[in-house]
Amino acid sequence: MSDFSSDNIIRRDPRAEWIARNRLHPLHDSVVSAGRGEVRGPSGLLRKNPHLVGFIGPNGIKRIDRANTNSSAIGGKKWSAPQDVVLPLHQVVNPEGYIVVVPDMVGGRLTAHDKDILGLAHKLAGEHANFAVVAVCFGESKETQFDLAGVDRLIHLFGSEFDGFAPEARLSALMQIDAQYQPQHWLFPDSINGGADLASRLAARLGERPATQAWQVSASKTVCRGASASTDITRETPKILMLLEECGDAIDETRHEALPLDLDGYGLDYWERAESRLVDKGLIAVDPNAIPLAEAEFILSAGNGIHNWDQFHECARALGATEGASRVAVDDGFMPRARQVGASGTWVTARLYLAVGISGAIQHMQGIGQCDKVIAINTDAACDMVKRADLAVVADSEEVLSELIKLAQQYPLSIDNVSNVNEENSDAA
Amino acid sequence: MILDWLLPALIGVLLVLAGIGAVRRMNLWRAGQAEKVDFIAGLMAMPKRYLHDLHHVVERDKYMSRTHVATGGGFVLAMALVVLVHLFGVDSKILAWALLASLVMMFCGALFVAKRRLNPPSRLSKGPWMRLPKSLLTFSITFFVLTLPVAGVLPDGFSLGVIGGWVFTLVLSVLILLSLGEMLFGMTWGGPMKHAFAGALHLAFHRRPERFGGGRSTGLKAADLGGASHGVAKPSDFKWNQLLGFDACVQCGRCEAVCPAFAAGQPLNPKKLIQDMVVGFAGGTDEKYAGSAYPGVEVGHAKGGADNIITDGLISSDTLWSCTTCRACVEECPMMIEHVDAIVDMRRFLTLEKGETPNKGAQVLENIIATDNPNGYSPASRTHWAADQNLNVMKDVKQADVLFWVSDGAFDMRSQRILRAFVKLLKAANVDVAILGDEELDSGDVARRLGDDATFQSLAKRNLATLSKYRFNKIVTTDPHAFHCLRNEYGDFGADALLSISGESVEVLHHTTYLNQLVKEGRLQLDTFKGGKVTYHDPCYLGRYNGEYEAPRELLASLGIEVAEMERSGYRSRCCGGGGGAPITDIPGERRIADMRMEDVVSTGAELVAVGCQQCTAMLEGVVEPRPVVRDIAELLSEKLKEPEKLKEPEETIEAEKIMEEERA
Amino acid sequence: MPPSVNMVALVSVGRHPQSGRSRRAEQDGRAVEMGMNLSCDIDGQLSVVHVGDSKEPVLRQYAGMGLDALTVLEQDSGLDVLPGVVTYLKETKANLVLTGVRAERGESSGMLPYLLAEQLGWPLVPRVAEILSIKEGEAQVLLALPRGQRRSITVALPFIATVDNAAKGARQTAYGPGLRAQLNVVESEDNTDDIATSWDISPAKPRPKRMKVVKAKSAADRFKAATAKPAGGGGRVMKNETAEEKAQAIFDLLKQEKIVR
């Protein structure tokens, strides 16, 4: 049902078919070998020429590739071309009610968390007749796929008053939306990216008791985590919900209208009435080494195999990495104790852990257990760190680090650029 | 002659001055806290303690022991006779000859003291101590000359002429003054001879009288909780007999020579610490201290007073946190001074009152309080290591012959290998064993050494409450630290009330002791170890704290291993650096203690070092490779355990033994 | 003259994540720490307030941070703590409230500071990492953002700050001072929490882990999805390549992981 694009329509070429059928035709060979030598019988059925199936293998024996792994080499472009799937459109005409989602939009894009919540919003909307899912988006947006994420209506509020850190201005906008559209539910991500903050402000202003850390929601019942995620609280579904990640399944089978929705008074001096008592002075440039080790996203960690410490520090600077160290490097006084990674140092959660000259004592491996990807640079191919690593390089650290520094310097880096911090977070999320 | 009245007068005056000094000194000690001491029994026991127990320690340095017997013995005898002969004028040839003899003995001793001082090792304090041999020689010569007439060797009327007589008298008077000044006045007014006076009383009123007569007393004393302050903040917070003990120090520096922290360049020197304590309760500064400083700390800036906070200007808290509580200094001290007690007392103040446990200390203590283990693991995961071990849990069986105290090694992946090896051995020997499972808590060792006695006491009481629910004959543990707590420190909280199945008191054993029993009973059949040279590292808490030096060595011998002993082994074993919370407080030094210990191992040429402690295993394995392999004795035994199938078929076993015998031959 | 900054730190009973036992709540402890440091740096005084049972041993752990006294608004558990706190803050003329973002027990909704702000009409500063200065009634505050990033804002007193985990950790608690600290117990009004009484509270069920959903269009795709090895399962080891190639491989992975862009 998705194959309606023009590329996929099969057009018959009766002449070519005729020539293909006639082995004595002077053009037969070229027709057969062109394309895939597609041959159709008089009834239009596809005919297979068994002589043309397969290829001659390296030993001169004919091979038939049934898994079709090399199909692109043989031809059949038509079938292997990326298919632009057009999903069916979900339309809500004259909605009778609204479910409003306020996504985090970290870096101007919907996060996976936001998409899960939009999915959940549709699940809730489905329990009512003709409800629309509204997304409220503040400031500049880079998101191009609101329609695929399940946004029926979009309230996009531009304006400098919403930029940066502006919870008070955003709250007054939400109050306006609440007054004008009286949504059935307000859904927020229960996140550290501002979702929980805004939701709490709205709940306090509206005098509603929100469900926080909710993870199982239906129209009537909500299950929330309580007591630092050690209890489940089952309660009636309230108007305002702060939702955990993976609370619902993101929309992936429908398209949505993402029609803009007006907000009364928008653009008027209404917004200026919102008294802004919190004055944003902007993001602060943070030295990667000032980030606590446990929080750092990318750690360049040094062990006994490092001999050129200046180079190591330079490499960390060039890559924008937070520095870590093995116990031995700390004991030898090359790195401060606070930088020690491992069971007796800091348990780290980095997405990427680059271990240079660390063979991987058991305590160290315990400490990096939660890291997503590990890269090892080590001279000993048999050491535990190489076994653990997703990418291991068996080499002297000094050479590889100097090459890495070169690569990093050639590459335009954005780590130090504060304006890109948000973007970075979006990808981290 | 003038000397006839001048000599008794001088002796008398100096004796009186010494008496005044003694009272003054005693008043300094009395600034300390009250402590119940059996004065009469102590004084009665003092000579034996001096002659036997103390001599036993001094005897480790044969040169010094003989020198001291001659000098000290000679002096005590001579002084008593001087009082009789010269002060009271008892006219007895026999006494005079005895005096001459003792002075000769003292003279000989003093010569050796002087020889020692010609090129003294760095551990000895210099300063006034350099003058002591001269004073000793002066004393012996002067009184020898003075006694000659009394003994009748020289006639009474011996004359050197008028001027000669005056000069002679003057010279003698000055010499008398110098020597008696040092020997009597200096004894109670703070000279080097103070050690004799304070030392004698220290031996009499020692805080741990159990240490005399071959006993062992190593458990820390419990802190009083709930008062206006905890631990020792000021010198006057020490017990009075602890202050007395500090005064007994002879500054021989034996403690300094064995201290692992000093050797590693951490800011600790046990000798300086004790001298600083003296500066503390006597007031003043450490300017006159003439020995090695704390590494990296200059001498002369420490100020103290009996009511001044010790860590404000007298010593830095880093000094206190450098100690590994290995007790090497206490073991070596010829005056039986208790350095570790004093250090932990002061740590208690820092932790319980100031909340200043350095580095990871605060976190570790918080974890122990909230999870009953130092690393904050879930208490419910304590038995995970034994998931495949099929061990009985006390909660189910209620009673067993042996209670296996697992200790916090249960959470550490390396230590778990030791635990599993030990369980394998217990099973092979068909021991009726059970563990406490999740009911077990941290023994409190780390909390106590870090000065948090409140947490230690809470853990001890809760552990004892658990233990008292069940019946067992023995507690066996692979962790010497837990072993020490259970055996020596839980007694203050009612451990003695634990009764075995048959109603006797429960035995607490280290796993090497127990395994040795099993091997001797023939319940474990072992193959011969075939590997390179093996040495054995004595864990401090097994050896010095509990006196178990033999069982591990016998076990190694039963594997056919001839231990290549390190120079520092047995009671002189060097610490691995893992005790006393030292890895947690982590005071920087120039070297790591574990590295130095591994150098000791390497110098024997051993390829494998056997240990009996998970902490030592962790510390020694932390040394960068290449280095000798580190194995717990339980691991070595379990690797060489004969398979049970073979045991079932005696013929084969006999054959195997025959073959082995042939091999040996 | 009363101090210009009258700080109140609200503390609750925490819960150790592994043992579930009571402890100082992580963020509340940081709030007390922040208050103690501020009261040294500026002309201000700090009072620490707990609502609940005055016999709770954890209060001694807070006091052990070096507090002379602690105020307890005595109340049974399960009641609404808000009215008591509002009354107390009004009575004591507090102008800066420090507290954690979320409690570690109970509902842990994190709503209390917001409700307080709403009732008092004060601004709320969320997730504070550090209060840099308070001068002439205006505070310069650093907010904690994910992965160690910071935002600077200014706000005028009075305000409520919730303290993030990125703030300076709570100092060690000492047994002795904790034991000797004075507890000022204030009887508090009882306000039942009507909504919460209808809730059903049970131990947390483990959440199902989301599986990788494969939307396959053909049998071959489904077969592939079912049998394919997870990508990157085996580590790649580079031995004989040149240093440039090795570095390039590492750098490519960094790019792929969007560590560098």
CSV table of C-alpha atoms in Angstrom, one decimal, chain B residues 37-344:
chain,number,residue,atom,x,y,z
B,37,VAL,CA,45.0,1.4,87.6
B,38,ASP,CA,46.0,-1.1,90.2
B,39,PHE,CA,48.9,0.9,91.6
B,40,ILE,CA,50.2,-1.7,94.1
B,41,ALA,CA,50.0,-4.7,91.8
B,42,GLY,CA,51.6,-2.5,89.1
B,43,LEU,CA,54.5,-1.4,91.2
B,44,MET,CA,55.0,-5.0,92.5
B,45,ALA,CA,55.0,-6.3,88.9
B,46,MET,CA,57.3,-3.6,87.6
B,47,PRO,CA,60.7,-5.3,88.2
B,48,LYS,CA,59.6,-8.4,86.5
B,49,ARG,CA,58.1,-6.4,83.6
B,50,TYR,CA,61.3,-4.5,83.3
B,51,LEU,CA,63.6,-7.5,83.6
B,52,HIS,CA,61.7,-10.0,81.6
B,53,ASP,CA,59.1,-8.5,79.2
B,54,LEU,CA,60.9,-5.3,78.3
B,55,HIS,CA,64.2,-7.1,78.1
B,56,HIS,CA,62.6,-9.6,75.7
B,57,VAL,CA,61.9,-6.7,73.3
B,58,VAL,CA,65.2,-5.0,73.8
B,59,GLU,CA,66.9,-8.3,73.2
B,60,ARG,CA,66.0,-8.1,69.5
B,61,ASP,CA,69.0,-5.8,69.3
B,62,LYS,CA,71.6,-7.8,71.1
B,63,TYR,CA,74.2,-5.0,71.1
B,64,MET,CA,71.9,-2.6,72.7
B,65,SER,CA,70.4,-5.1,75.1
B,66,ARG,CA,73.8,-6.0,76.6
B,67,THR,CA,74.9,-2.4,76.6
B,68,HIS,CA,71.8,-1.4,78.4
B,69,VAL,CA,72.1,-4.2,81.0
B,70,ALA,CA,75.6,-3.1,81.8
B,71,THR,CA,74.9,0.7,81.8
B,72,GLY,CA,71.5,0.7,83.3
B,73,GLY,CA,72.0,-2.1,85.7
B,74,GLY,CA,75.3,-0.6,86.7
B,75,PHE,CA,73.8,2.8,87.2
B,76,VAL,CA,70.8,1.7,89.3
B,77,LEU,CA,73.1,-0.4,91.5
B,78,ALA,CA,75.7,2.4,91.7
B,79,MET,CA,73.2,5.1,92.5
B,80,ALA,CA,71.7,3.0,95.3
B,81,LEU,CA,75.1,2.4,96.8
B,82,VAL,CA,76.2,6.0,96.3
B,83,VAL,CA,73.2,7.1,98.4
B,84,LEU,CA,74.2,4.6,101.1
B,85,VAL,CA,77.9,5.2,101.0
B,86,HIS,CA,78.3,8.9,100.2
B,87,LEU,CA,75.0,10.4,101.4
B,88,PHE,CA,74.4,8.4,104.5
B,89,GLY,CA,78.1,7.6,105.0
B,90,VAL,CA,77.7,3.9,105.7
B,91,ASP,CA,81.3,2.9,106.2
B,92,SER,CA,81.5,-0.5,104.7
B,93,LYS,CA,84.3,-1.9,102.6
B,94,ILE,CA,82.0,-4.4,101.1
B,95,LEU,CA,79.6,-1.8,100.0
B,96,ALA,CA,82.3,0.4,98.7
B,97,TRP,CA,83.8,-2.5,96.7
B,98,ALA,CA,80.4,-3.3,95.3
B,99,LEU,CA,80.0,0.3,94.3
B,100,LEU,CA,83.3,0.2,92.6
B,101,ALA,CA,82.3,-3.0,90.8
B,102,SER,CA,79.0,-1.6,89.6
B,103,LEU,CA,80.7,1.6,88.5
B,104,VAL,CA,83.1,-0.4,86.4
B,105,MET,CA,80.2,-2.3,84.9
B,106,MET,CA,78.5,1.0,84.1
B,107,PHE,CA,81.7,2.4,82.7
B,108,CYS,CA,82.0,-0.6,80.3
B,109,GLY,CA,78.4,-0.2,79.2
B,110,ALA,CA,78.9,3.5,78.8
B,111,LEU,CA,81.8,2.9,76.5
B,112,PHE,CA,79.6,0.9,74.2
B,113,VAL,CA,77.0,3.6,74.4
B,114,ALA,CA,79.7,6.1,73.3
B,115,LYS,CA,80.8,3.8,70.5
B,116,ARG,CA,77.2,3.6,69.3
B,117,ARG,CA,77.1,7.4,69.3
B,118,LEU,CA,80.3,7.8,67.2
B,119,ASN,CA,78.4,7.2,64.0
B,120,PRO,CA,74.8,6.9,65.0
B,121,PRO,CA,72.1,5.5,62.6
B,122,SER,CA,69.6,8.1,61.3
B,123,ARG,CA,66.8,6.6,63.5
B,124,LEU,CA,68.6,7.7,66.7
B,125,SER,CA,67.8,11.2,68.0
B,126,LYS,CA,70.8,13.4,68.4
B,127,GLY,CA,70.9,16.6,70.5
B,128,PRO,CA,71.0,15.9,74.3
B,129,TRP,CA,71.2,12.2,73.6
B,130,MET,CA,74.7,12.7,72.2
B,131,ARG,CA,75.9,14.0,75.5
B,132,LEU,CA,74.4,11.1,77.5
B,133,PRO,CA,77.4,8.7,77.0
B,134,LYS,CA,79.7,11.4,78.2
B,135,SER,CA,77.6,12.0,81.3
B,136,LEU,CA,77.5,8.3,81.9
B,137,LEU,CA,81.3,8.0,81.7
B,138,THR,CA,81.7,11.1,83.9
B,139,PHE,CA,79.5,9.7,86.5
B,140,SER,CA,81.2,6.3,86.6
B,141,ILE,CA,84.7,7.8,86.6
B,142,THR,CA,83.9,10.5,89.1
B,143,PHE,CA,82.3,8.3,91.6
B,144,PHE,CA,85.0,5.6,91.0
B,145,VAL,CA,87.6,8.1,92.1
B,146,LEU,CA,85.4,9.3,95.0
B,147,THR,CA,84.9,5.8,96.2
B,148,LEU,CA,88.5,4.7,96.1
B,149,PRO,CA,89.3,6.2,99.5
B,150,VAL,CA,86.2,4.6,101.0
B,151,ALA,CA,87.2,1.2,99.7
B,152,GLY,CA,90.6,1.8,101.3
B,153,VAL,CA,92.5,1.7,98.1
B,154,LEU,CA,93.7,5.2,98.6
B,155,PRO,CA,94.5,6.3,102.1
B,156,ASP,CA,92.1,8.8,103.7
B,157,GLY,CA,94.8,11.3,104.1
B,158,PHE,CA,95.9,11.1,100.5
B,159,SER,CA,97.1,14.5,99.7
B,160,LEU,CA,98.0,16.4,96.6
B,161,GLY,CA,99.2,19.5,98.3
B,162,VAL,CA,97.1,22.5,99.1
B,163,ILE,CA,96.7,23.9,95.6
B,164,GLY,CA,96.5,20.4,94.1
B,165,GLY,CA,93.9,19.5,96.6
B,166,TRP,CA,91.8,22.5,95.8
B,167,VAL,CA,92.1,22.0,92.1
B,168,PHE,CA,91.3,18.4,92.5
B,169,THR,CA,88.3,19.2,94.7
B,170,LEU,CA,87.1,21.8,92.3
B,171,VAL,CA,87.4,19.5,89.3
B,172,LEU,CA,85.7,16.7,91.2
B,173,SER,CA,82.9,19.0,92.3
B,174,VAL,CA,82.2,20.2,88.8
B,175,LEU,CA,82.2,16.6,87.6
B,176,ILE,CA,79.9,15.5,90.4
B,177,LEU,CA,77.6,18.4,89.5
B,178,LEU,CA,77.7,17.6,85.8
B,179,SER,CA,77.1,13.9,86.2
B,180,LEU,CA,74.5,14.1,89.0
B,181,GLY,CA,72.8,16.9,87.1
B,182,GLU,CA,72.3,14.7,84.2
B,183,MET,CA,71.6,11.5,86.0
B,184,LEU,CA,69.3,12.8,88.8
B,185,PHE,CA,68.1,16.3,87.9
B,186,GLY,CA,67.8,15.5,84.2
B,187,MET,CA,65.8,12.4,85.1
B,188,THR,CA,62.8,14.3,86.3
B,189,TRP,CA,63.3,17.6,84.6
B,190,GLY,CA,63.2,16.4,81.1
B,191,GLY,CA,66.7,15.2,80.2
B,192,PRO,CA,67.5,12.0,78.3
B,193,MET,CA,67.5,10.1,81.6
B,194,LYS,CA,63.7,10.9,81.9
B,195,HIS,CA,63.2,7.6,80.3
B,196,ALA,CA,64.3,5.7,83.3
B,197,PHE,CA,62.0,7.4,85.7
B,198,ALA,CA,58.9,7.7,83.4
B,199,GLY,CA,59.7,4.3,81.8
B,200,ALA,CA,59.7,2.5,85.2
B,201,LEU,CA,56.4,4.1,86.2
B,202,HIS,CA,55.0,3.5,82.7
B,203,LEU,CA,55.8,-0.2,83.0
B,204,ALA,CA,54.1,-0.3,86.4
B,205,PHE,CA,50.9,1.6,85.3
B,206,HIS,CA,50.7,0.4,81.7
B,207,ARG,CA,47.3,0.7,80.2
B,208,ARG,CA,47.5,-2.8,78.9
B,209,PRO,CA,48.9,-4.9,81.7
B,210,GLU,CA,47.9,-8.0,79.7
B,211,ARG,CA,50.8,-7.4,77.4
B,212,PHE,CA,53.3,-8.5,80.1
B,213,GLY,CA,54.0,-12.1,80.8
B,214,GLY,CA,53.7,-13.2,77.2
B,215,GLY,CA,50.2,-12.0,76.7
B,216,ARG,CA,48.8,-10.0,73.8
B,217,SER,CA,46.5,-7.1,74.0
B,218,THR,CA,45.7,-5.5,70.7
B,219,GLY,CA,42.0,-4.6,70.6
B,220,LEU,CA,41.3,-0.9,70.7
B,221,LYS,CA,39.6,0.4,73.8
B,222,ALA,CA,36.0,1.4,73.3
B,223,ALA,CA,35.2,5.1,73.2
B,224,ASP,CA,32.7,6.6,75.6
B,225,LEU,CA,29.8,7.9,73.5
B,226,GLY,CA,27.4,10.6,74.3
B,227,GLY,CA,29.6,13.0,76.3
B,228,ALA,CA,30.5,16.6,75.7
B,229,SER,CA,33.3,15.6,73.3
B,230,HIS,CA,34.6,12.4,71.7
B,231,GLY,CA,38.1,11.2,71.2
B,232,VAL,CA,41.2,13.1,72.0
B,233,ALA,CA,41.2,16.7,71.0
B,234,LYS,CA,43.8,18.1,73.5
B,235,PRO,CA,46.7,16.3,75.2
B,236,SER,CA,44.7,16.5,78.5
B,237,ASP,CA,42.1,14.3,76.9
B,238,PHE,CA,44.4,11.3,76.9
B,239,LYS,CA,44.3,9.0,79.9
B,240,TRP,CA,47.0,10.0,82.4
B,241,ASN,CA,48.9,6.8,81.9
B,242,GLN,CA,49.0,7.4,78.2
B,243,LEU,CA,50.7,10.7,78.9
B,244,LEU,CA,53.1,8.8,81.2
B,245,GLY,CA,53.7,6.4,78.4
B,246,PHE,CA,54.7,9.1,76.0
B,247,ASP,CA,57.2,10.4,78.5
B,248,ALA,CA,58.9,7.0,78.6
B,249,CYS,CA,60.1,7.2,75.0
B,250,VAL,CA,63.9,6.8,74.7
B,251,GLN,CA,63.9,8.1,71.1
B,252,CYS,CA,65.7,5.0,69.9
B,253,GLY,CA,63.8,5.3,66.6
B,254,ARG,CA,63.1,1.6,66.2
B,255,CYS,CA,59.5,2.6,65.5
B,256,GLU,CA,60.7,5.0,62.8
B,257,ALA,CA,62.8,2.3,61.2
B,258,VAL,CA,59.8,-0.1,60.8
B,259,CYS,CA,57.0,2.4,60.1
B,260,PRO,CA,55.7,1.8,56.5
B,261,ALA,CA,54.3,5.2,56.2
B,262,PHE,CA,57.6,6.8,57.2
B,263,ALA,CA,59.4,4.7,54.6
B,264,ALA,CA,56.9,5.7,52.0
B,265,GLY,CA,57.5,9.4,52.7
B,266,GLN,CA,54.1,10.0,54.2
B,267,PRO,CA,54.1,12.7,56.9
B,268,LEU,CA,54.3,10.3,59.8
B,269,ASN,CA,57.1,9.3,62.1
B,270,PRO,CA,56.0,7.4,65.2
B,271,LYS,CA,58.9,8.7,67.3
B,272,LYS,CA,58.2,12.3,66.4
B,273,LEU,CA,54.6,11.7,67.1
B,274,ILE,CA,55.3,10.6,70.6
B,275,GLN,CA,57.7,13.4,71.2
B,276,ASP,CA,55.1,15.9,69.9
B,277,MET,CA,52.7,14.4,72.4
B,278,VAL,CA,55.2,15.2,75.1
B,279,VAL,CA,55.5,18.7,73.8
B,280,GLY,CA,51.8,18.8,73.8
B,281,PHE,CA,51.2,18.0,77.5
B,282,ALA,CA,54.4,19.7,78.8
B,283,GLY,CA,53.8,22.8,76.6
B,284,GLY,CA,56.3,24.5,74.3
B,285,THR,CA,57.6,23.8,70.9
B,286,ASP,CA,59.4,21.0,69.1
B,287,GLU,CA,62.5,23.1,68.5
B,288,LYS,CA,64.7,20.9,70.7
B,289,TYR,CA,63.6,17.7,68.9
B,290,ALA,CA,66.8,16.3,67.3
B,291,GLY,CA,65.6,13.3,65.4
B,292,SER,CA,64.1,12.6,61.9
B,293,ALA,CA,61.2,14.9,61.1
B,294,TYR,CA,57.8,13.8,59.6
B,295,PRO,CA,58.7,13.4,55.9
B,296,GLY,CA,58.1,16.7,54.2
B,297,VAL,CA,57.4,18.6,57.4
B,298,GLU,CA,60.0,21.0,58.9
B,299,VAL,CA,60.8,20.7,62.6
B,300,GLY,CA,60.4,23.7,64.9
B,301,HIS,CA,57.0,25.0,64.0
B,302,ALA,CA,54.9,22.8,66.2
B,303,LYS,CA,53.5,24.4,69.3
B,304,GLY,CA,51.5,22.7,71.9
B,305,GLY,CA,49.9,22.9,75.3
B,306,ALA,CA,47.9,20.6,77.5
B,307,ASP,CA,44.7,22.4,76.6
B,308,ASN,CA,45.4,23.2,73.0
B,309,ILE,CA,43.7,21.3,70.2
B,310,ILE,CA,46.4,18.9,69.0
B,311,THR,CA,45.6,19.3,65.3
B,312,ASP,CA,45.7,23.1,65.6
B,313,GLY,CA,49.5,23.7,65.4
B,314,LEU,CA,51.0,20.7,67.1
B,315,ILE,CA,50.6,18.0,64.4
B,316,SER,CA,48.8,18.0,61.1
B,317,SER,CA,45.8,15.7,60.7
B,318,ASP,CA,47.6,14.1,57.7
B,319,THR,CA,50.1,12.7,60.1
B,320,LEU,CA,47.3,10.9,61.9
B,321,TRP,CA,45.7,9.6,58.8
B,322,SER,CA,48.9,8.3,57.4
B,323,CYS,CA,49.0,5.4,59.9
B,324,THR,CA,48.0,2.0,58.6
B,325,THR,CA,47.6,0.7,62.2
B,326,CYS,CA,50.0,-2.0,61.3
B,327,ARG,CA,51.4,-2.0,64.9
B,328,ALA,CA,54.9,-2.5,63.8
B,329,CYS,CA,56.0,0.5,65.9
B,330,VAL,CA,54.2,-0.9,69.0
B,331,GLU,CA,55.7,-4.3,68.4
B,332,GLU,CA,59.2,-2.8,68.2
B,333,CYS,CA,59.0,-0.3,71.0
B,334,PRO,CA,61.3,-1.3,73.8
B,335,MET,CA,59.3,0.9,76.2
B,336,MET,CA,56.0,-0.7,75.1
B,337,ILE,CA,54.4,2.6,74.1
B,338,GLU,CA,51.0,2.3,72.4
B,339,HIS,CA,51.3,4.5,69.3
B,340,VAL,CA,48.2,3.1,67.6
B,341,ASP,CA,45.9,3.7,70.5
B,342,ALA,CA,47.0,7.3,70.6
B,343,ILE,CA,46.5,7.8,66.9
B,344,VAL,CA,43.1,6.2,66.8
